[in-house]
Coordinates of C-alpha atoms in Angstrom, one line a residue:
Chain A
X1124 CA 73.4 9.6 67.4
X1125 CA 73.0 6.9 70.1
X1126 CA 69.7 5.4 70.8
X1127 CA 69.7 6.9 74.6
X1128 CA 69.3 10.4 72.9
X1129 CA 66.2 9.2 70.9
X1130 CA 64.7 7.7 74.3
X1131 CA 65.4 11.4 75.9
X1132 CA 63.8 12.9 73.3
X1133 CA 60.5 11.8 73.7
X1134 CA 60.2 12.4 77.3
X1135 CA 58.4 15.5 78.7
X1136 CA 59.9 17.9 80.8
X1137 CA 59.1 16.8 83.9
X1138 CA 60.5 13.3 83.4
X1139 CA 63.5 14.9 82.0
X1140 CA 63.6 17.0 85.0
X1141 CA 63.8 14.2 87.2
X1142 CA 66.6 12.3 85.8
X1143 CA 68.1 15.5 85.7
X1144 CA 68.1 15.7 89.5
X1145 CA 67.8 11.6 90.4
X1146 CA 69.4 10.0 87.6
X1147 CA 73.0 8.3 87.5
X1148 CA 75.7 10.7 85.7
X1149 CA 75.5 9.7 82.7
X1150 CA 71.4 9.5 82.9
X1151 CA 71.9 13.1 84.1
X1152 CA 73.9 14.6 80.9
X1153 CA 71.3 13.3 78.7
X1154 CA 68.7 14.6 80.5
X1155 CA 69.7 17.9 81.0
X1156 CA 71.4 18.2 77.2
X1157 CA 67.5 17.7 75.9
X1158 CA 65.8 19.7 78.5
X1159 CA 67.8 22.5 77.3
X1160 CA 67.0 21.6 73.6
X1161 CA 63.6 21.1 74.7
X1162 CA 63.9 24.5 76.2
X1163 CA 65.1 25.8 73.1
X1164 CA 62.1 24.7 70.9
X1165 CA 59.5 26.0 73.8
X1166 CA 61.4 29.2 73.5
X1167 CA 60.9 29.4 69.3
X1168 CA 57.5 28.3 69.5
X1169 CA 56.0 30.9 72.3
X1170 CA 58.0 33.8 71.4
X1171 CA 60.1 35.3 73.6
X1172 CA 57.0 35.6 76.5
X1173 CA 59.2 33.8 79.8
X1174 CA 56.5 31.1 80.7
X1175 CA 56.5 28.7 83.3
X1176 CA 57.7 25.6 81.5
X1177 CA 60.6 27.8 80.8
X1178 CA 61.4 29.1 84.0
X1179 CA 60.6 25.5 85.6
X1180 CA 64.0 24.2 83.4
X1181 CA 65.9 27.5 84.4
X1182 CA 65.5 27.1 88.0
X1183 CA 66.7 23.4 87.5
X1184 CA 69.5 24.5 85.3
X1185 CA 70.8 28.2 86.5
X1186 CA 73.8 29.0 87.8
X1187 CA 77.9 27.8 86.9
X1188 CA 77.7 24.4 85.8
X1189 CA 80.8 23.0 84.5
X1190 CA 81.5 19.4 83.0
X1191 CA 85.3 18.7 81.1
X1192 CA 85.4 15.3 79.5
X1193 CA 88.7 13.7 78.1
X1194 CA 88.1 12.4 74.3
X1195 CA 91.0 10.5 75.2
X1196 CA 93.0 10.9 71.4
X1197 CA 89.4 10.2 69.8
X1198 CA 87.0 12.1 68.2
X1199 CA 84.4 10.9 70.2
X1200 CA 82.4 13.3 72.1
X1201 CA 82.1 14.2 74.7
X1202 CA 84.1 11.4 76.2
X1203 CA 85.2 10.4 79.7
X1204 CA 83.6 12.7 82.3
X1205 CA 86.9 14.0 84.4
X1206 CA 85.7 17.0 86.6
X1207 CA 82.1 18.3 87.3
X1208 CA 81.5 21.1 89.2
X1209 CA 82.5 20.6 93.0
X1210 CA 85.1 18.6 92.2
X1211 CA 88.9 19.1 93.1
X1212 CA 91.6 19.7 90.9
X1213 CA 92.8 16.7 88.8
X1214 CA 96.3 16.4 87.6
X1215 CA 95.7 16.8 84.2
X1216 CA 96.5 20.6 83.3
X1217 CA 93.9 20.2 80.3
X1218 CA 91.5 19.6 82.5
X1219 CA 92.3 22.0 85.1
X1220 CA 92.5 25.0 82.6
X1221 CA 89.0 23.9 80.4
X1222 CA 87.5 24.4 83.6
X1223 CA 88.9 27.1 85.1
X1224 CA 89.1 29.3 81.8
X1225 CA 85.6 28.3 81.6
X1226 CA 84.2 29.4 85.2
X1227 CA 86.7 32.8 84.3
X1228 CA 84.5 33.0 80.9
X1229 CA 80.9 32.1 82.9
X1230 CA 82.3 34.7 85.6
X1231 CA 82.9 37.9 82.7
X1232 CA 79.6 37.2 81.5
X1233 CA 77.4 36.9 84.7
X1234 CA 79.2 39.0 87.0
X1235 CA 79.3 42.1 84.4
X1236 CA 76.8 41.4 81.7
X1237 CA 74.3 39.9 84.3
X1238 CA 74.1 37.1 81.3
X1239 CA 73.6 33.5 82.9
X1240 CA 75.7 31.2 80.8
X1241 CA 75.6 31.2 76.8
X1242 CA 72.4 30.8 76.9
X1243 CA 71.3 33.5 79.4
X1244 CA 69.4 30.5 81.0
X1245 CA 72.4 28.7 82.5
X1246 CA 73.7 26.2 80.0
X1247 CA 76.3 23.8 81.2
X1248 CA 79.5 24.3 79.8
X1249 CA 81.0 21.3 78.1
X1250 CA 84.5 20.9 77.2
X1251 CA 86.2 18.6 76.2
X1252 CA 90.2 18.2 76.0
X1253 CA 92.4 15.5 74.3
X1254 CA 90.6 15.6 71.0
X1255 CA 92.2 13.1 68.4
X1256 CA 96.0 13.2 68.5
X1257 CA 98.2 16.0 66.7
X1258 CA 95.1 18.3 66.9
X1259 CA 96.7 21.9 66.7
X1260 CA 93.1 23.6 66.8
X1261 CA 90.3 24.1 69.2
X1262 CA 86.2 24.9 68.1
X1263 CA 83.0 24.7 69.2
X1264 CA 80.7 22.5 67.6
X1265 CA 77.2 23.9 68.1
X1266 CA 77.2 22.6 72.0
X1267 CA 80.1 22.2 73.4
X1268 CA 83.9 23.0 73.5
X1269 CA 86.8 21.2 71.9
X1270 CA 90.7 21.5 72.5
X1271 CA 93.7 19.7 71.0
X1272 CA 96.6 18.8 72.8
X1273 CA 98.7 20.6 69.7
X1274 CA 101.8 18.7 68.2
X1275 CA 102.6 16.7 71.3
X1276 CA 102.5 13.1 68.8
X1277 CA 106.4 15.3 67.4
X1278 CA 109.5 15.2 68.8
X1279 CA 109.8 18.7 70.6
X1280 CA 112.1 20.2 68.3
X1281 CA 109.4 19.3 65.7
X1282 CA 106.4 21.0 67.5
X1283 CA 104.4 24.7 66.6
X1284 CA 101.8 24.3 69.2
X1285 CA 101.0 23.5 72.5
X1286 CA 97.8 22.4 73.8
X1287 CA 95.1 24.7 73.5
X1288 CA 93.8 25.1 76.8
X1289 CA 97.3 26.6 77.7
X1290 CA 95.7 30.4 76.4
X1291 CA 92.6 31.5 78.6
X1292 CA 91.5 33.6 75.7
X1293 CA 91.1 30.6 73.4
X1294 CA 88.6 29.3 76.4
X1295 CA 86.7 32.6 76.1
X1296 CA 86.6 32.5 72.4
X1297 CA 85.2 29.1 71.9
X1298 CA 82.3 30.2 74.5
X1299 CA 81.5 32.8 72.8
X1300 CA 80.8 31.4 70.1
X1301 CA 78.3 29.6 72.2
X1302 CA 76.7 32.7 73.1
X1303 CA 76.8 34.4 69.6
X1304 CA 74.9 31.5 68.2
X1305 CA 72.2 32.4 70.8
X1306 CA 72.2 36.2 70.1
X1307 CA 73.0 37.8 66.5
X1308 CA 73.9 34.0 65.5
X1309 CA 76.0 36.1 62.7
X1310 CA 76.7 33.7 59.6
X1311 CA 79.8 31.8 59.5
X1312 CA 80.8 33.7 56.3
X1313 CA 82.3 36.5 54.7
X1314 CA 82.1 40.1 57.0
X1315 CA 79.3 38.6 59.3
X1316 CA 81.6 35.8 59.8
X1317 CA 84.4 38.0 60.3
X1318 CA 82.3 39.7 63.1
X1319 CA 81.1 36.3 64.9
X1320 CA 85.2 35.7 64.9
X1321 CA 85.7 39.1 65.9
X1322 CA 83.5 39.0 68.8
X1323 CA 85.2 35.9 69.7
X1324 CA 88.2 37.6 70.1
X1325 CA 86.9 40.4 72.0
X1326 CA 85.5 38.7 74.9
X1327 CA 88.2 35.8 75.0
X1328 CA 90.4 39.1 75.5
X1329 CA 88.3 40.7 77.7
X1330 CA 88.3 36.9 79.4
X1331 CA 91.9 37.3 80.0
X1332 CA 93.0 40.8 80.8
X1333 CA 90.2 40.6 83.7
X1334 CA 91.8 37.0 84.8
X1335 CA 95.1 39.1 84.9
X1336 CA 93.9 42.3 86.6
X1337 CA 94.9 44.4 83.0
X1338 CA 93.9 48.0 82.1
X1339 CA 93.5 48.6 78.5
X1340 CA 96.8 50.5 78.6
X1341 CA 99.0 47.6 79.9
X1342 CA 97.2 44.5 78.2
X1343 CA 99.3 43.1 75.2
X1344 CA 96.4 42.5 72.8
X1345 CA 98.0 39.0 71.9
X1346 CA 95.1 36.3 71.1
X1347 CA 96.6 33.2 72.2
X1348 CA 99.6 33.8 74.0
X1349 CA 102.1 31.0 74.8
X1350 CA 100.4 28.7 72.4
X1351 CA 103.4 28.8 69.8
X1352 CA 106.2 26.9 70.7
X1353 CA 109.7 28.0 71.1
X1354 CA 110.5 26.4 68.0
X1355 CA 108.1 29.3 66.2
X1356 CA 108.9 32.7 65.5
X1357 CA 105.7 34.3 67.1
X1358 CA 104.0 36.0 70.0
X1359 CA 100.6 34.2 69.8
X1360 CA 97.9 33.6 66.9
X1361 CA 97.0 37.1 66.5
X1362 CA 97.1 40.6 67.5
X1363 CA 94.4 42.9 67.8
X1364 CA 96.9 45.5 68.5
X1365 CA 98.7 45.6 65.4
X1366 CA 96.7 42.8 63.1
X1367 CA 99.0 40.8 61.1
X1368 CA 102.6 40.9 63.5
X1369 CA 101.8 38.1 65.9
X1370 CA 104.0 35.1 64.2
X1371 CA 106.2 35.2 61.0
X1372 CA 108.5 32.1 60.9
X1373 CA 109.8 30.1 58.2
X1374 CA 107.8 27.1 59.1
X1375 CA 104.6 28.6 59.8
X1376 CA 104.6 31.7 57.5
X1377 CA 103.4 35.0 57.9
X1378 CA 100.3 36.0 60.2
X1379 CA 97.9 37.3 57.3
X1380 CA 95.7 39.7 59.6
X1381 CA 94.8 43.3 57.6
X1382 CA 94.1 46.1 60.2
X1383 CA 92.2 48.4 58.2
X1384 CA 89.3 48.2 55.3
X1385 CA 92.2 49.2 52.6
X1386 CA 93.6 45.8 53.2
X1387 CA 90.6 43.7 52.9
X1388 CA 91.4 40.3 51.8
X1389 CA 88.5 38.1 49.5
X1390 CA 89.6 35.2 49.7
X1391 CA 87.9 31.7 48.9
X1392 CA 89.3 29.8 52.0
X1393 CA 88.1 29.5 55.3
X1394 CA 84.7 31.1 54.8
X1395 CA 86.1 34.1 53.2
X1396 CA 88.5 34.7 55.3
X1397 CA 86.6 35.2 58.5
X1398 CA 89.9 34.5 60.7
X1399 CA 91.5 36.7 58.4
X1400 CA 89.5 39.6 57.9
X1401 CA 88.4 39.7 61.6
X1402 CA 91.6 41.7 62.5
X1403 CA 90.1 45.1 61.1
X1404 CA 87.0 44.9 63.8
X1405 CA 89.5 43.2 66.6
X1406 CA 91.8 46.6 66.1
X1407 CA 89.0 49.0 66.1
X1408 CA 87.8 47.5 69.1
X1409 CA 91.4 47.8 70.4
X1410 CA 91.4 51.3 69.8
X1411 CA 88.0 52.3 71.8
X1412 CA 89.3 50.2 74.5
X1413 CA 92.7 51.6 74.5
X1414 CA 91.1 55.0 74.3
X1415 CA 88.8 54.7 77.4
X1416 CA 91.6 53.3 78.7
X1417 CA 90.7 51.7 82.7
X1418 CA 89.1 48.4 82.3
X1419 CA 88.5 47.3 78.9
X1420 CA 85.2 45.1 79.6
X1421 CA 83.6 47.9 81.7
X1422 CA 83.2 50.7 78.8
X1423 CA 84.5 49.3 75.6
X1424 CA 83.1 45.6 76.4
X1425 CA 79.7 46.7 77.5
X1426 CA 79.3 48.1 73.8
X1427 CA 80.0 45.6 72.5
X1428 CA 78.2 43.2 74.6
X1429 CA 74.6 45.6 74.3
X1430 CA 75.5 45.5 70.3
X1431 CA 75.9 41.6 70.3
X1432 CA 72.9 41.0 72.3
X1433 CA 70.4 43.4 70.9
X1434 CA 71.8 45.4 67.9
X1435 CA 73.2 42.6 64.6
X1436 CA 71.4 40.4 63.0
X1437 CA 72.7 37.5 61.4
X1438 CA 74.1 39.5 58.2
X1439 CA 75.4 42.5 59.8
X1440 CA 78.5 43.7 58.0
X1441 CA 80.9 45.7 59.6
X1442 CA 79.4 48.7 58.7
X1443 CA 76.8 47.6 60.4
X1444 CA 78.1 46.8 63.5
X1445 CA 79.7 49.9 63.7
X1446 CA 76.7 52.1 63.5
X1447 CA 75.2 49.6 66.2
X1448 CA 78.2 50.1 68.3
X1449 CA 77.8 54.1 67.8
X1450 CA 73.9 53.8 69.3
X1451 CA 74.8 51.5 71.7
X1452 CA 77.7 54.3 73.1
X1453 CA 74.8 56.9 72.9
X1454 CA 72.1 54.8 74.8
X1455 CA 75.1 53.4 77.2
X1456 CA 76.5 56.6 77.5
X1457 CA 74.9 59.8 75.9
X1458 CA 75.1 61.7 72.8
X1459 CA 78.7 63.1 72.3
X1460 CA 80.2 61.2 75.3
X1461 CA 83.4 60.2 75.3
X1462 CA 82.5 56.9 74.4
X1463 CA 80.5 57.2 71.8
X1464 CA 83.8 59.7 70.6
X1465 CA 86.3 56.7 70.9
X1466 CA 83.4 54.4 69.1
X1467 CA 83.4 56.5 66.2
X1468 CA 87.2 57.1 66.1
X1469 CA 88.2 53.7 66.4
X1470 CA 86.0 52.2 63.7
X1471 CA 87.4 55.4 61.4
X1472 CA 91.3 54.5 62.2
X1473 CA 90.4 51.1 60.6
X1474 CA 88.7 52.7 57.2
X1475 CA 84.6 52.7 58.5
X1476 CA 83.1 55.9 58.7
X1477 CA 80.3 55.5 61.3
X1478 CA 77.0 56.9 60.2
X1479 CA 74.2 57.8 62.8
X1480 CA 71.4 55.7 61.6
X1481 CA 69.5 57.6 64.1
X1482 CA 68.3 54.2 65.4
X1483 CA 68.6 54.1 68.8
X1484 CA 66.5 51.5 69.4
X1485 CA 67.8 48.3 68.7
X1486 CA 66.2 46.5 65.4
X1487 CA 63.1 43.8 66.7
X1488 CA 64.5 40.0 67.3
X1489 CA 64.6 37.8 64.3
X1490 CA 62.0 35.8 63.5
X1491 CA 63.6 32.7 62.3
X1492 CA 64.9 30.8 65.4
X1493 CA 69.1 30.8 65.8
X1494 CA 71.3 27.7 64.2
X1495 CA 70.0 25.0 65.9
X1496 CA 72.7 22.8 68.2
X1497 CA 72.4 19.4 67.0
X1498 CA 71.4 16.4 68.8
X1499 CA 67.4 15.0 68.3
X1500 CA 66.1 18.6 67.7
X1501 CA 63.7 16.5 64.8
X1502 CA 62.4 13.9 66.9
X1503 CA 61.5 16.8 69.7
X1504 CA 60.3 19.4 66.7
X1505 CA 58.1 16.7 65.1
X1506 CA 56.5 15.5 68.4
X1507 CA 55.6 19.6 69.3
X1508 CA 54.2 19.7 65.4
X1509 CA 56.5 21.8 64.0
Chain B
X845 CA 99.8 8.4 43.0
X846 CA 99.2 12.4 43.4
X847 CA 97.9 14.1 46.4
X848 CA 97.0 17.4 46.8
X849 CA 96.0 18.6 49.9
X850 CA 94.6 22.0 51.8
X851 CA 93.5 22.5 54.8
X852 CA 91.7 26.2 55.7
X853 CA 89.5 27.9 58.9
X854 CA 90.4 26.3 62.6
X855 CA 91.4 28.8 64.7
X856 CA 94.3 30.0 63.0
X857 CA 92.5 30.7 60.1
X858 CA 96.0 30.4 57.7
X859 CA 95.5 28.0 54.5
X860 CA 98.2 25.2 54.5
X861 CA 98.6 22.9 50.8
X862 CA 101.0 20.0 50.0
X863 CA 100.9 18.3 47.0
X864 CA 103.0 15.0 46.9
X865 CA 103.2 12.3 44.3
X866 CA 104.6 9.2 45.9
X867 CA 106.6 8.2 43.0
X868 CA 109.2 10.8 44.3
X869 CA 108.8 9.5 47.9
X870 CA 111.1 6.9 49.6
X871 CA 109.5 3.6 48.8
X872 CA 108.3 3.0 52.3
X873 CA 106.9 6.1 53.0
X874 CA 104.9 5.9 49.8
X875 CA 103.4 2.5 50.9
X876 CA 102.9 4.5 53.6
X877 CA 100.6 6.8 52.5
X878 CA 99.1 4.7 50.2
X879 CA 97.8 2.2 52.7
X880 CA 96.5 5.4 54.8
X881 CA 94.4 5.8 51.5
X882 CA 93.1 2.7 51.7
X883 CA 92.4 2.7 55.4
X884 CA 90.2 5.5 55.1
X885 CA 88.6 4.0 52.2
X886 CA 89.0 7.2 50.0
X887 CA 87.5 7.0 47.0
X888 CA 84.0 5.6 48.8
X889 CA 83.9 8.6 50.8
X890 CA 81.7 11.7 50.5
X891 CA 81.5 15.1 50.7
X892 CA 80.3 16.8 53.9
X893 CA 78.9 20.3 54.7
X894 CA 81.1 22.6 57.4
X895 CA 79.8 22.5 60.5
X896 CA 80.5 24.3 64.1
X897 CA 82.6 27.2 64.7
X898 CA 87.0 27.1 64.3
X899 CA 87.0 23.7 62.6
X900 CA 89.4 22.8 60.3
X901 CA 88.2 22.5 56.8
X902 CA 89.7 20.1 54.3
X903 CA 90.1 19.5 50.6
X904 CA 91.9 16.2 49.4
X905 CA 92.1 15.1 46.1
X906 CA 94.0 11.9 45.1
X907 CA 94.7 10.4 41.6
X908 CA 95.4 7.1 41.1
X909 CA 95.5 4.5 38.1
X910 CA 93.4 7.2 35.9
X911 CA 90.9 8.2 38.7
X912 CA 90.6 11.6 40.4
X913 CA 88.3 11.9 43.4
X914 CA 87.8 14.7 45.9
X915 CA 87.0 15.1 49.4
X916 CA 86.2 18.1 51.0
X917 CA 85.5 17.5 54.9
X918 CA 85.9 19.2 58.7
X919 CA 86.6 17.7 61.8
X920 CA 83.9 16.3 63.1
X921 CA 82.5 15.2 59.8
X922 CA 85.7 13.1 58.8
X923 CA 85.8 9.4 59.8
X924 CA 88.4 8.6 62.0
X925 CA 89.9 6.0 59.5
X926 CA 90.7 9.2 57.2
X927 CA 92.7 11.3 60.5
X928 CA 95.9 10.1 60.0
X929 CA 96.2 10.5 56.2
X930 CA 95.1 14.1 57.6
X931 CA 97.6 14.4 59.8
X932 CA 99.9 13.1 57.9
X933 CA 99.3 15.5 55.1
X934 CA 99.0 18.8 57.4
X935 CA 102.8 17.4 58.7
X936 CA 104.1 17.7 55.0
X937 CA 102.5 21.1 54.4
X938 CA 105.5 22.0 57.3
X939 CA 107.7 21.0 54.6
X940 CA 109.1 23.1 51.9
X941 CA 110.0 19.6 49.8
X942 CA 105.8 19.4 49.3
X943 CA 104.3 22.8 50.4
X944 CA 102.7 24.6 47.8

């Protein structure tokens, strides 16, 4: 942590909010990075009540506000500010498409879920592309996004991956991770990992088939598309489709996906699977989409979205999330309705039998505050007397 | 000197392993290696907790002159001096002679 951050941190609101408007660019990141933390904790302390400290910081921070840095091969984030918002195009596709995929992603969420950033509150979305060098992944870390360029240190004939800006859906994904950590902030393991994956995948879907104009019916389902190189034997990362029949090539092996309970895997990698075990929610959210057919992120995405926002808690299973999605169809769309029909049906095609808790209310908001981003949370905690 | 390596999560999700012993290696690519060791400064390193969402996880144990020491790291949390022993080891997971 540098020592600019510490200065931030002890500076109240106001100030903050200054250098947020008046400050030079980089004065301006900091500031507005530490407000929002500073938000955060004001937001934990009082409850939920929307006071006017809070809404002071919204009004300077609502609204698409995009920043893409270039890490430049490093891992050092964020890195070189390339395009704000305003800006033109660069000539960096990288660049071009971490901003563009996230104004689509900002757009999905605001436009149909009335949701103002990740945050609700309009967080600026960070990204950042070049990571390191050989970097076939992408995340988020808690605040921002990352994306590798893929295997473009090989010899072409040697390379798996492209970049990972090159899928919109990857864009969406990483976001929503963002938002996730500010809603059910489901743990990062086992089935309530599987879901915070899950949910990635729906609305990094929902991201793309709405960039592409796509009905339900005429999407292809494929999570990363045109990632994999010619070189690889594959269609994409995964399928929520058919979970488990994106890629299998002799180099990069099988795509490991179950689609149904029966084929649960427990395994003691990567959180317990949660990239794994996340096709068996991705298909059954397939299938109610695919039944409602029209618009996926009109019917089957509003579910979803009201269940993310207001039904799971941190260690929903998927049991759990499909009895919330059940009540969410009913309050959505009525008892019986053809959506709560498809709800109930597509959770069943994967192995989960929905019950009707009968709760139609969604459960209270936790009471311990969501994972906190990093950055000088302590030093702005221990000043408020936490 | 014996490496095994895994590397689990990012966005993939799909578990890669090598395990290589550099006595079977081409001299210069096991100086190779071994100097990446060394660059990252391997056996002073420690453990770190996951962090984030889609990172890569790693495990990387290395045995050398009667020592055995493990590292168990993610993106973010791994030095840079310890990347390109990384990469290099998620390269030789694409290779049946050392995939496990």
């Amino acid at each position: 942590m540098s020592h600019r951050h510490s200065i931030f941190c002890i500076l109240p609101p106001h100030i903050l909010q200054e250098i947020a408007r008046r400050g030079s660019l980089a004065q301006r990141d900091l500031a507005i990075r530490n407000l929002t933390i500073s938000a955060e904790v004001r937001g934990y302390r009082q409850g939920l009540a929307v006071t006017a400290a809070k809404l002071d910081v919204t009004d300077a921070l609502a609204g698409k506000e995009r920043i893409v840095y270039d890490a430049q091969n490093s891992s050092v984030l964020p890195g070189l500010r390339m395009r704000g918002e305003g800006d033109p195009p660069t000539d960096d596709p990288a660049v071009d498409e971490a901003f563009d995929g996230s104004g689509a992603t900002y757009d999905l969420y605001n436009e149909v879920y009335d949701r103002d950033s990740i945050d609700s509150r309009g967080l600026r979305l960070d990204s950042t592309v070049h990571y390191q060098r050989g970097y076939d992944n992408a995340f988020w870390n808690g605040r921002q996004m990352v994306y590798g360029d893929g295997d473009e240190d090989l010899p072409e004939a040697d390379r798996l991956f492209n970049r990972f800006t090159i899928a919109i859906d990857i864009i969406g994904h990483e976001l929503t991770h963002g938002v996730t950590q500010y809603e059910a902030n489901l743990v990062y393991n086992n089935q309530p990992g599987a879901l915070n994956e899950s949910i990635s995948d729906v609305f990094g879907i929902l991201v793309k088939q709405r960039s592409l104009g796509q009905s339900a019916r005429n999407a292809n389902w494929i999570v990363g598309e045109g990632l994999l190189t010619s070189n690889v034997n594959g269609v994409g990362l995964r399928s929520m489709k058919a979970p488990g029949t994106a890629y299998n090539d002799p180099v990069l092996g099988s795509d490991p996906q179950p689609g149904h309970m029966d084929d649960y895997k427990s395994v003691p990698y990567d959180n317990g699977g949660v990239h794994i075990n996340s096709g068996i929610p991705n298909r059954a959210f397939y299938l109610v989409a695919y039944e409602l057919d029209g618009l996926a992120w009109e019917k089957a995405g509003r579910i979803w979205y009201d269940t993310l926002t207001n039904r799971l808690t941190a260690t929903s299973n998927f049991q759990a999330a499909a009895n919330a999605t059940f009540a969410a169809a009913k309050q959505l769309f009525g008892q019986g309705s053809l959506e709560q029909q498809a709800v109930q049906m597509g959770w069943s095609e994967v192995g989960i039998l929905v019950e009707d808790t009968g709760n139609d209310n969604p459960p209270p908001p936790p009471e311990e505050p969501p994972e906190e981003p990093q950055g000088c949370l302590p030093t702005v905690k221990s000043l408020l007397g936490f | 000197m014996r490496i095994y390596f895994e590397r689990s999560g990012g966005f993939l999700g799909k578990p890669v392993t090598c395990t290589v012993d550099t006595e079977s290696l081409p001299a210069d690519e096991a100086a190779a290696l071994q100097e990446m060791v060394a660059a990252a400064s391997f056996f002073e390193l420690r453990e770190t907790a996951p962090q984030g969402r889609d990172q890569f996880q790693y495990k990387v144990v290395v045995e050398a002159a009667q020592v055995k020491y493990t590292v168990e790291t993610t993106d973010t949390a791994a030095p840079d001096s310890l990347q390109p022993l990384l990469r290099k080891l998620t390269l030789m997971t694409r290779s049946t002679k050392f995939s496990s």
